[in-house]
mmCIF file of C-alpha atoms in Angstrom:
data_model
loop_
_atom_site.group_PDB
_atom_site.id
_atom_site.type_symbol
_atom_site.label_atom_id
_atom_site.label_comp_id
_atom_site.label_asym_id
_atom_site.label_seq_id
_atom_site.Cartn_x
_atom_site.Cartn_y
_atom_site.Cartn_z
ATOM 1 C CA MET A 247 0.000 0.000 0.000
ATOM 2 C CA SER A 248 1.256 3.423 -0.865
ATOM 3 C CA PRO A 249 1.567 5.630 2.239
ATOM 4 C CA ASP A 250 -0.306 8.352 0.369
ATOM 5 C CA PHE A 251 -3.334 6.182 -0.325
ATOM 6 C CA LEU A 252 -5.719 3.911 1.502
ATOM 7 C CA THR A 253 -7.935 1.173 0.111
ATOM 8 C CA ILE A 254 -11.522 0.604 1.186
ATOM 9 C CA HIS A 255 -13.837 -2.298 0.334
ATOM 10 C CA THR A 256 -17.121 -1.562 -1.420
ATOM 11 C CA ASP A 257 -19.791 -3.282 -3.477
ATOM 12 C CA ARG A 258 -17.918 -1.945 -6.507
ATOM 13 C CA GLY A 259 -14.737 -3.671 -5.353
ATOM 14 C CA PRO A 260 -11.655 -2.090 -3.785
ATOM 15 C CA LEU A 261 -11.525 1.704 -3.980
ATOM 16 C CA ARG A 262 -8.249 3.605 -3.652
ATOM 17 C CA LEU A 263 -8.487 6.989 -1.976
ATOM 18 C CA PRO A 264 -5.985 9.582 -0.753
ATOM 19 C CA VAL A 265 -5.108 9.321 2.901
ATOM 20 C CA GLY A 266 -7.366 11.705 4.815
ATOM 21 C CA SER A 267 -10.417 10.910 2.697
ATOM 22 C CA THR A 268 -13.775 10.922 4.428
ATOM 23 C CA LEU A 269 -16.911 8.872 4.044
ATOM 24 C CA ALA A 270 -18.462 11.766 2.163
ATOM 25 C CA ASP A 271 -15.622 11.563 -0.373
ATOM 26 C CA ALA A 272 -16.155 7.830 -0.827
ATOM 27 C CA VAL A 273 -19.923 8.117 -1.201
ATOM 28 C CA GLY A 274 -19.471 10.849 -3.780
ATOM 29 C CA LEU A 275 -17.232 8.614 -5.859
ATOM 30 C CA LEU A 276 -19.383 5.516 -5.444
ATOM 31 C CA LEU A 277 -22.600 7.223 -6.435
ATOM 32 C CA GLN A 278 -21.067 8.640 -9.602
ATOM 33 C CA ALA A 279 -21.476 5.123 -10.962
ATOM 34 C CA ALA A 280 -25.133 4.985 -9.921
ATOM 35 C CA PRO A 281 -26.629 8.410 -10.446
ATOM 36 C CA ASP A 282 -30.165 7.137 -9.752
ATOM 37 C CA ALA A 283 -29.165 6.315 -6.187
ATOM 38 C CA ALA A 284 -29.371 9.880 -5.044
ATOM 39 C CA THR A 285 -30.422 9.069 -1.525
ATOM 40 C CA VAL A 286 -28.586 6.419 0.425
ATOM 41 C CA ALA A 287 -27.777 5.538 3.989
ATOM 42 C CA THR A 288 -24.257 4.468 4.865
ATOM 43 C CA ALA A 289 -22.410 2.053 7.101
ATOM 44 C CA VAL A 290 -18.698 1.727 7.763
ATOM 45 C CA ASN A 291 -17.573 -1.678 9.001
ATOM 46 C CA GLY A 292 -21.193 -2.540 9.770
ATOM 47 C CA GLU A 293 -21.871 0.559 11.853
ATOM 48 C CA PHE A 294 -24.348 3.234 10.796
ATOM 49 C CA VAL A 295 -22.865 6.626 9.956
ATOM 50 C CA ALA A 296 -25.444 9.378 9.687
ATOM 51 C CA ARG A 297 -25.539 11.573 6.614
ATOM 52 C CA SER A 298 -24.639 14.558 8.747
ATOM 53 C CA ALA A 299 -21.489 12.821 9.997
ATOM 54 C CA ARG A 300 -20.063 11.627 6.689
ATOM 55 C CA ALA A 301 -17.898 14.676 6.059
ATOM 56 C CA ASP A 302 -16.196 14.253 9.430
ATOM 57 C CA HIS A 303 -15.828 10.495 9.293
ATOM 58 C CA ALA A 304 -12.241 9.766 8.316
ATOM 59 C CA LEU A 305 -11.697 6.491 6.498
ATOM 60 C CA HIS A 306 -8.934 4.046 7.269
ATOM 61 C CA ASP A 307 -7.180 1.471 5.171
ATOM 62 C CA GLY A 308 -9.276 -1.705 5.027
ATOM 63 C CA ASP A 309 -12.591 -0.107 5.953
ATOM 64 C CA THR A 310 -15.747 -1.527 4.370
ATOM 65 C CA VAL A 311 -18.174 1.111 3.109
ATOM 66 C CA LEU A 312 -21.705 0.106 2.143
ATOM 67 C CA CYS A 313 -24.631 2.178 0.884
ATOM 68 C CA PHE A 314 -28.294 1.231 1.347
ATOM 69 C CA SER A 315 -31.540 2.289 -0.352
ATOM 70 C CA PRO A 316 -35.229 1.519 0.186
ATOM 71 C CA ILE A 317 -36.818 -1.394 -1.685
ATOM 72 C CA THR A 318 -40.179 -3.074 -1.664
ATOM 73 C CA GLY A 319 -40.619 -5.344 1.333
ATOM 74 C CA GLY A 320 -43.002 -7.355 3.416
ATOM 75 C CA MET B 135 -54.354 11.442 10.471
ATOM 76 C CA THR B 136 -56.801 12.181 7.690
ATOM 77 C CA SER B 137 -57.344 10.550 4.368
ATOM 78 C CA SER B 138 -59.466 11.239 1.378
ATOM 79 C CA HIS B 139 -59.462 7.595 0.342
ATOM 80 C CA PRO B 140 -63.045 6.388 -0.007
ATOM 81 C CA THR B 141 -62.404 2.922 1.413
ATOM 82 C CA LEU B 142 -61.050 4.440 4.590
ATOM 83 C CA ALA B 143 -64.034 6.721 4.976
ATOM 84 C CA ALA B 144 -66.261 3.645 4.816
ATOM 85 C CA ALA B 145 -64.344 1.806 7.528
ATOM 86 C CA PRO B 146 -66.047 1.395 10.898
ATOM 87 C CA THR B 147 -65.078 3.791 13.658
ATOM 88 C CA ASP B 148 -62.873 1.457 15.605
ATOM 89 C CA PRO B 149 -59.454 3.032 15.833
ATOM 90 C CA TRP B 150 -56.220 1.557 17.098
ATOM 91 C CA ARG B 151 -52.772 3.050 17.484
ATOM 92 C CA ILE B 152 -49.163 2.641 16.565
ATOM 93 C CA GLY B 153 -47.330 4.913 18.961
ATOM 94 C CA ASP B 154 -49.161 8.208 18.990
ATOM 95 C CA THR B 155 -50.759 7.676 15.591
ATOM 96 C CA GLN B 156 -54.392 6.678 15.372
ATOM 97 C CA LEU B 157 -55.340 4.299 12.581
ATOM 98 C CA THR B 158 -58.654 2.974 11.346
ATOM 99 C CA SER B 159 -57.494 0.323 8.877
ATOM 100 C CA ARG B 160 -56.362 -2.877 10.591
ATOM 101 C CA PHE B 161 -54.783 -4.266 7.438
ATOM 102 C CA LEU B 162 -51.041 -3.651 7.084
ATOM 103 C CA LEU B 163 -49.806 -4.426 3.593
ATOM 104 C CA GLY B 164 -46.415 -5.537 2.308
ATOM 105 C CA THR B 165 -45.186 -4.119 -0.974
ATOM 106 C CA ALA B 166 -42.963 -6.865 -2.408
ATOM 107 C CA GLY B 167 -43.495 -9.165 -5.341
ATOM 108 C CA TYR B 168 -46.196 -7.340 -7.282
ATOM 109 C CA PRO B 169 -46.239 -7.777 -11.042
ATOM 110 C CA SER B 170 -45.931 -4.050 -11.736
ATOM 111 C CA PRO B 171 -45.884 -0.695 -9.930
ATOM 112 C CA GLU B 172 -49.354 0.028 -11.316
ATOM 113 C CA VAL B 173 -50.773 -3.155 -9.833
ATOM 114 C CA LEU B 174 -49.083 -2.357 -6.533
ATOM 115 C CA ARG B 175 -50.637 1.098 -6.509
ATOM 116 C CA ALA B 176 -54.096 -0.282 -7.235
ATOM 117 C CA ALA B 177 -53.698 -2.999 -4.605
ATOM 118 C CA ILE B 178 -52.707 -0.462 -1.970
ATOM 119 C CA GLU B 179 -55.724 1.634 -2.845
ATOM 120 C CA ALA B 180 -58.042 -1.382 -2.760
ATOM 121 C CA SER B 181 -56.652 -2.529 0.576
ATOM 122 C CA GLY B 182 -57.371 0.764 2.294
ATOM 123 C CA SER B 183 -54.186 0.094 4.230
ATOM 124 C CA GLN B 184 -52.687 2.902 6.259
ATOM 125 C CA VAL B 185 -49.381 1.101 6.911
ATOM 126 C CA LEU B 186 -47.090 -0.098 4.117
ATOM 127 C CA THR B 187 -43.902 -2.054 4.682
ATOM 128 C CA LEU B 188 -40.597 -1.463 2.947
ATOM 129 C CA GLY B 189 -37.127 -2.952 3.131
ATOM 130 C CA LEU B 190 -33.571 -1.785 2.541
ATOM 131 C CA LYS B 191 -30.992 -3.195 0.142
ATOM 132 C CA ARG B 192 -27.373 -2.569 -0.713
ATOM 133 C CA THR B 193 -27.562 0.166 -3.330
ATOM 134 C CA LEU B 194 -24.581 -0.963 -5.358
ATOM 135 C CA GLY B 195 -24.517 -4.611 -4.378
ATOM 136 C CA THR B 196 -27.402 -5.908 -6.403
ATOM 137 C CA THR B 197 -28.258 -5.828 -10.050
ATOM 138 C CA GLY B 198 -31.604 -4.985 -11.541
ATOM 139 C CA GLN B 199 -33.718 -1.910 -11.568
ATOM 140 C CA ASP B 200 -36.301 -0.808 -9.031
ATOM 141 C CA ASN B 201 -38.664 0.054 -11.911
ATOM 142 C CA GLY B 202 -40.267 2.778 -9.867
ATOM 143 C CA PHE B 203 -41.810 0.618 -7.157
ATOM 144 C CA VAL B 204 -40.457 2.679 -4.253
ATOM 145 C CA GLN B 205 -41.581 5.923 -5.848
ATOM 146 C CA ILE B 206 -45.048 4.457 -6.342
ATOM 147 C CA ILE B 207 -45.153 3.389 -2.695
ATOM 148 C CA ARG B 208 -44.149 6.854 -1.505
ATOM 149 C CA GLU B 209 -46.676 8.576 -3.781
ATOM 150 C CA THR B 210 -49.536 6.236 -2.960
ATOM 151 C CA ALA B 211 -48.791 6.465 0.747
ATOM 152 C CA ARG B 212 -48.903 10.251 0.545
ATOM 153 C CA VAL B 213 -52.180 10.312 -1.378
ATOM 154 C CA GLN B 214 -53.786 7.662 0.810
ATOM 155 C CA GLY B 215 -52.465 9.105 4.045
ATOM 156 C CA ALA B 216 -50.600 5.873 4.783
ATOM 157 C CA HIS B 217 -47.452 5.462 6.864
ATOM 158 C CA LEU B 218 -44.276 3.637 5.908
ATOM 159 C CA LEU B 219 -43.053 0.800 8.094
ATOM 160 C CA PRO B 220 -39.472 -0.179 7.238
ATOM 161 C CA ASN B 221 -38.266 -3.653 8.109
ATOM 162 C CA THR B 222 -34.906 -5.214 8.854
ATOM 163 C CA ALA B 223 -35.404 -8.180 6.550
ATOM 164 C CA GLY B 224 -32.299 -10.200 5.911
ATOM 165 C CA CYS B 225 -30.661 -9.493 9.249
ATOM 166 C CA ARG B 226 -29.237 -12.425 11.172
ATOM 167 C CA SER B 227 -27.955 -10.625 14.266
ATOM 168 C CA ALA B 228 -28.971 -7.852 16.625
ATOM 169 C CA ARG B 229 -26.024 -5.771 15.455
ATOM 170 C CA GLU B 230 -27.095 -5.964 11.822
ATOM 171 C CA ALA B 231 -30.683 -5.122 12.680
ATOM 172 C CA ILE B 232 -29.696 -2.136 14.789
ATOM 173 C CA THR B 233 -27.540 -0.727 11.999
ATOM 174 C CA LEU B 234 -30.253 -1.237 9.402
ATOM 175 C CA ALA B 235 -32.861 0.323 11.684
ATOM 176 C CA HIS B 236 -30.886 3.527 11.985
ATOM 177 C CA MET B 237 -30.447 3.633 8.218
ATOM 178 C CA ALA B 238 -34.167 3.171 7.696
ATOM 179 C CA ARG B 239 -34.959 5.972 10.099
ATOM 180 C CA GLU B 240 -32.672 8.324 8.215
ATOM 181 C CA LEU B 241 -33.897 7.299 4.759
ATOM 182 C CA LEU B 242 -37.622 7.163 5.431
ATOM 183 C CA GLY B 243 -38.017 9.672 8.222
ATOM 184 C CA THR B 244 -39.897 7.364 10.555
ATOM 185 C CA ARG B 245 -39.080 5.886 13.918
ATOM 186 C CA TRP B 246 -41.458 2.966 13.332
ATOM 187 C CA LEU B 247 -39.653 -0.283 12.708
ATOM 188 C CA LYS B 248 -40.679 -3.812 11.878
ATOM 189 C CA LEU B 249 -37.829 -5.610 13.598
ATOM 190 C CA GLU B 250 -36.822 -8.843 11.930
ATOM 191 C CA VAL B 251 -33.910 -11.025 12.992
ATOM 192 C CA VAL B 252 -34.013 -14.452 11.397
ATOM 193 C CA GLY B 253 -32.586 -17.472 13.179
ATOM 194 C CA ASP B 254 -33.276 -20.332 10.799
ATOM 195 C CA GLU B 255 -32.747 -20.358 7.068
ATOM 196 C CA GLN B 256 -35.466 -22.839 6.158
ATOM 197 C CA THR B 257 -38.344 -21.544 8.251
ATOM 198 C CA LEU B 258 -37.121 -17.945 8.514
ATOM 199 C CA GLN B 259 -38.129 -18.256 12.143
ATOM 200 C CA PRO B 260 -37.233 -15.222 14.252
ATOM 201 C CA ASP B 261 -34.221 -15.617 16.539
ATOM 202 C CA PRO B 262 -35.751 -14.819 19.939
ATOM 203 C CA PHE B 263 -32.433 -13.989 21.588
ATOM 204 C CA GLU B 264 -31.054 -11.637 18.948
ATOM 205 C CA LEU B 265 -34.512 -10.145 18.522
ATOM 206 C CA LEU B 266 -34.739 -9.290 22.204
ATOM 207 C CA GLU B 267 -31.242 -7.810 22.284
ATOM 208 C CA ALA B 268 -32.007 -5.629 19.267
ATOM 209 C CA ALA B 269 -35.379 -4.577 20.648
ATOM 210 C CA ARG B 270 -33.873 -3.462 23.943
ATOM 211 C CA GLN B 271 -31.332 -1.251 22.197
ATOM 212 C CA LEU B 272 -33.692 0.184 19.608
ATOM 213 C CA VAL B 273 -36.311 1.128 22.188
ATOM 214 C CA LYS B 274 -33.554 3.005 24.012
ATOM 215 C CA ASP B 275 -32.657 4.658 20.711
ATOM 216 C CA GLY B 276 -36.184 6.021 20.374
ATOM 217 C CA PHE B 277 -37.712 3.581 17.901
ATOM 218 C CA GLU B 278 -41.291 2.326 18.027
ATOM 219 C CA VAL B 279 -40.286 -1.299 17.688
ATOM 220 C CA LEU B 280 -42.743 -3.767 16.170
ATOM 221 C CA PRO B 281 -40.939 -7.086 16.482
ATOM 222 C CA TYR B 282 -41.762 -9.944 14.146
ATOM 223 C CA CYS B 283 -41.746 -12.805 16.635
ATOM 224 C CA THR B 284 -42.971 -16.346 17.149
ATOM 225 C CA ASP B 285 -46.082 -17.159 19.130
ATOM 226 C CA ASP B 286 -44.055 -18.165 22.203
ATOM 227 C CA LEU B 287 -45.612 -16.505 25.225
ATOM 228 C CA VAL B 288 -42.499 -16.047 27.344
ATOM 229 C CA SER B 289 -40.511 -14.576 24.457
ATOM 230 C CA ALA B 290 -43.385 -12.208 23.854
ATOM 231 C CA GLN B 291 -43.442 -11.163 27.485
ATOM 232 C CA ARG B 292 -39.709 -10.416 27.369
ATOM 233 C CA LEU B 293 -40.231 -8.193 24.337
ATOM 234 C CA VAL B 294 -42.928 -6.309 26.200
ATOM 235 C CA ASP B 295 -40.570 -5.978 29.168
ATOM 236 C CA ALA B 296 -38.016 -4.491 26.746
ATOM 237 C CA GLY B 297 -40.466 -1.729 25.857
ATOM 238 C CA CYS B 298 -42.274 -3.062 22.790
ATOM 239 C CA ARG B 299 -45.886 -1.906 22.831
ATOM 240 C CA ILE B 300 -46.836 -3.853 19.725
ATOM 241 C CA LEU B 301 -45.918 -7.459 18.956
ATOM 242 C CA MET B 302 -46.234 -9.181 15.597
ATOM 243 C CA PRO B 303 -46.313 -12.953 16.087
ATOM 244 C CA TRP B 304 -46.293 -15.225 13.085
ATOM 245 C CA ALA B 305 -49.231 -17.343 12.038
ATOM 246 C CA ALA B 306 -46.971 -19.551 9.921
ATOM 247 C CA PRO B 307 -43.598 -19.182 8.167
ATOM 248 C CA ILE B 308 -43.178 -16.153 5.906
ATOM 249 C CA GLY B 309 -44.636 -16.680 2.460
ATOM 250 C CA SER B 310 -46.075 -20.113 3.297
ATOM 251 C CA GLY B 311 -49.756 -19.174 3.151
ATOM 252 C CA LEU B 312 -50.502 -21.907 5.687
ATOM 253 C CA GLY B 313 -52.697 -19.774 7.905
ATOM 254 C CA LEU B 314 -53.003 -20.034 11.686
ATOM 255 C CA LEU B 315 -50.905 -23.113 12.483
ATOM 256 C CA ASN B 316 -51.297 -22.776 16.243
ATOM 257 C CA PRO B 317 -54.502 -20.971 17.149
ATOM 258 C CA TRP B 318 -54.106 -22.076 20.770
ATOM 259 C CA ALA B 319 -50.804 -20.215 21.073
ATOM 260 C CA LEU B 320 -52.250 -17.099 19.467
ATOM 261 C CA ARG B 321 -55.299 -17.270 21.713
ATOM 262 C CA THR B 322 -53.002 -17.614 24.704
ATOM 263 C CA LEU B 323 -50.991 -14.570 23.654
ATOM 264 C CA ARG B 324 -54.195 -12.571 23.390
ATOM 265 C CA ALA B 325 -55.421 -13.730 26.787
ATOM 266 C CA ARG B 326 -52.111 -13.261 28.617
ATOM 267 C CA LEU B 327 -51.166 -9.919 27.069
ATOM 268 C CA PRO B 328 -54.452 -8.011 27.152
ATOM 269 C CA GLY B 329 -52.852 -4.588 27.132
ATOM 270 C CA VAL B 330 -50.489 -5.215 24.247
ATOM 271 C CA THR B 331 -51.357 -4.467 20.643
ATOM 272 C CA LEU B 332 -51.022 -7.725 18.706
ATOM 273 C CA VAL B 333 -50.655 -7.972 14.942
ATOM 274 C CA VAL B 334 -50.553 -11.336 13.203
ATOM 275 C CA ASP B 335 -47.711 -11.126 10.729
ATOM 276 C CA ALA B 336 -46.685 -13.734 8.183
ATOM 277 C CA GLY B 337 -48.126 -16.976 6.949
ATOM 278 C CA LEU B 338 -51.642 -15.848 6.090
ATOM 279 C CA GLY B 339 -52.751 -17.170 2.721
ATOM 280 C CA ALA B 340 -56.491 -16.603 2.499
ATOM 281 C CA PRO B 341 -58.921 -13.910 3.579
ATOM 282 C CA SER B 342 -60.493 -16.447 5.934
ATOM 283 C CA HIS B 343 -57.132 -16.702 7.751
ATOM 284 C CA ALA B 344 -57.180 -12.964 8.362
ATOM 285 C CA ALA B 345 -60.755 -13.080 9.573
ATOM 286 C CA ALA B 346 -59.863 -15.934 11.939
ATOM 287 C CA ALA B 347 -56.968 -13.939 13.378
ATOM 288 C CA MET B 348 -59.190 -10.950 13.954
ATOM 289 C CA GLU B 349 -61.869 -13.160 15.534
ATOM 290 C CA LEU B 350 -59.213 -14.245 18.064
ATOM 291 C CA GLY B 351 -59.011 -10.645 19.159
ATOM 292 C CA PHE B 352 -55.875 -9.597 17.333
ATOM 293 C CA ASP B 353 -55.694 -5.906 16.618
ATOM 294 C CA ALA B 354 -54.544 -6.120 13.012
ATOM 295 C CA VAL B 355 -52.894 -8.321 10.405
ATOM 296 C CA LEU B 356 -49.866 -7.758 8.213
ATOM 297 C CA LEU B 357 -49.443 -9.715 5.010
ATOM 298 C CA ASN B 358 -47.822 -9.480 1.621
ATOM 299 C CA SER B 359 -47.550 -12.645 -0.472
ATOM 300 C CA ALA B 360 -51.207 -13.628 -0.171
ATOM 301 C CA VAL B 361 -52.024 -10.479 -2.109
ATOM 302 C CA SER B 362 -49.007 -10.017 -4.366
ATOM 303 C CA GLN B 363 -48.864 -13.677 -5.445
ATOM 304 C CA SER B 364 -52.565 -14.054 -6.153
ATOM 305 C CA ARG B 365 -53.940 -14.092 -9.672
ATOM 306 C CA ASP B 366 -55.635 -10.739 -9.058
ATOM 307 C CA PRO B 367 -53.747 -8.758 -6.397
ATOM 308 C CA VAL B 368 -56.211 -5.879 -6.494
ATOM 309 C CA GLY B 369 -59.201 -8.124 -5.976
ATOM 310 C CA MET B 370 -57.369 -10.032 -3.246
ATOM 311 C CA ALA B 371 -56.434 -6.820 -1.460
ATOM 312 C CA ARG B 372 -60.098 -5.906 -1.413
ATOM 313 C CA ALA B 373 -61.043 -9.374 -0.165
ATOM 314 C CA PHE B 374 -58.552 -9.151 2.706
ATOM 315 C CA ARG B 375 -59.758 -5.659 3.570
ATOM 316 C CA ASP B 376 -63.305 -6.951 3.924
ATOM 317 C CA ALA B 377 -62.227 -10.089 5.794
ATOM 318 C CA VAL B 378 -60.251 -8.056 8.319
ATOM 319 C CA GLN B 379 -63.209 -5.789 8.898
ATOM 320 C CA GLY B 380 -65.592 -8.729 9.186
ATOM 321 C CA GLY B 381 -63.354 -10.570 11.615
ATOM 322 C CA ARG B 382 -62.926 -7.497 13.740
ATOM 323 C CA GLN B 383 -66.643 -6.844 13.842
ATOM 324 C CA GLY B 384 -67.206 -10.480 14.794
ATOM 325 C CA TRP B 385 -64.742 -10.146 17.656
ATOM 326 C CA ARG B 386 -66.397 -6.988 18.879
ATOM 327 C CA ALA B 387 -69.864 -8.544 18.663
ATOM 328 C CA GLY B 388 -68.721 -11.566 20.655
ATOM 329 C CA LEU B 389 -68.600 -15.071 19.222
ATOM 330 C CA MET B 390 -71.026 -17.580 20.655
ATOM 331 C CA PRO B 391 -69.675 -20.231 23.017
ATOM 332 C CA THR B 392 -68.759 -23.495 21.341
ATOM 333 C CA SER B 393 -70.124 -26.863 22.384
ATOM 334 C CA ASP B 394 -69.104 -30.454 21.684
ATOM 335 C CA VAL B 395 -72.756 -31.523 21.488
ATOM 336 C CA ALA B 396 -75.691 -30.175 19.503
ATOM 337 C CA ILE B 397 -77.957 -27.642 21.087
ATOM 338 C CA ALA B 398 -81.371 -27.435 19.404
ATOM 339 C CA THR B 399 -82.068 -24.065 17.885
ATOM 340 C CA THR B 400 -85.804 -24.325 17.132
ATOM 341 C CA PRO B 401 -87.822 -24.289 20.370
ATOM 342 C CA VAL B 402 -90.282 -27.055 19.460
ATOM 343 C CA GLY B 403 -90.261 -28.569 22.956
ATOM 344 C CA GLY B 404 -89.252 -32.083 22.029
ATOM 345 C CA GLN B 405 -90.395 -34.283 19.123
ATOM 346 C CA PRO B 406 -93.426 -32.926 17.195
ATOM 347 C CA PHE B 407 -95.570 -36.123 17.350
ATOM 348 C CA VAL B 408 -94.450 -37.690 20.603
ATOM 349 C CA LEU B 409 -96.478 -37.049 23.750
ATOM 350 C CA PRO B 410 -94.487 -36.359 26.898
#
């Protein structure tokens, strides 16, 4: 791993980001590939991170970032 | 809450509550598996339901398009004055369910939650231990927790002790359509938890099943597949709406006592041609 970059795990596969990146940065990049998913909720390593906290949530190498959306359900 | 939907206006004045919200429809409807968004919309309207369930999925982890279902649910709910009830379907642990619950609250703007934690892959039976752990935490976090649970009385009591004001015991495994497999257990729940709102959730396959649940004194029913998998989901939604209302009215009117022997109805005073 380059000391200037970190790698996170996502549903799109590994994502390489500059050290110091936040969850907001990652979500912005991930949703570029799915523009219809305008509204998502997020979890880092299985823990909920509120939308309001994404910009302050620093990511670390090896973190898993997942985004969730509503679907039909019973 | 008000609604301009004609089927709701025709419902009997017999309200119940989820949290601080008063409801008149006792038919909670799931939104999955409908052949098209248009059929889903029509089924919701026909049901008169004021509570619609939704789930959450990984946005980027699954293929396929939503095809507008969620938008239809949101629009129809707004027009009909219905509330959204997100679930934690797919969760296998308290930790997963707690995380998903917080996501649902942020995404859908509701603190209502159908709490699901599955413990067996074949029956999709709720895990009573993980369910209780999740319920305790989520009540503390401010959720109105509606746990999908079994019909086990002691587990139900523990959920009430944890702060759940509404319980949703199964009638049968999810999607099975088998109806009320253990009426005795459901009757016992009703008798032993008189102050708790009880909703039969899962396993109902026919309108008569819903009527039977309501005749046991349950406060409402929640179902999905029986409507969405029928040949005519709109007609079936209407049939369940009427069955729920009929069952409720039967419960309120008081069912006659049962007897193992015949009791003559016509007061002829014995046999017509036999002297005493």
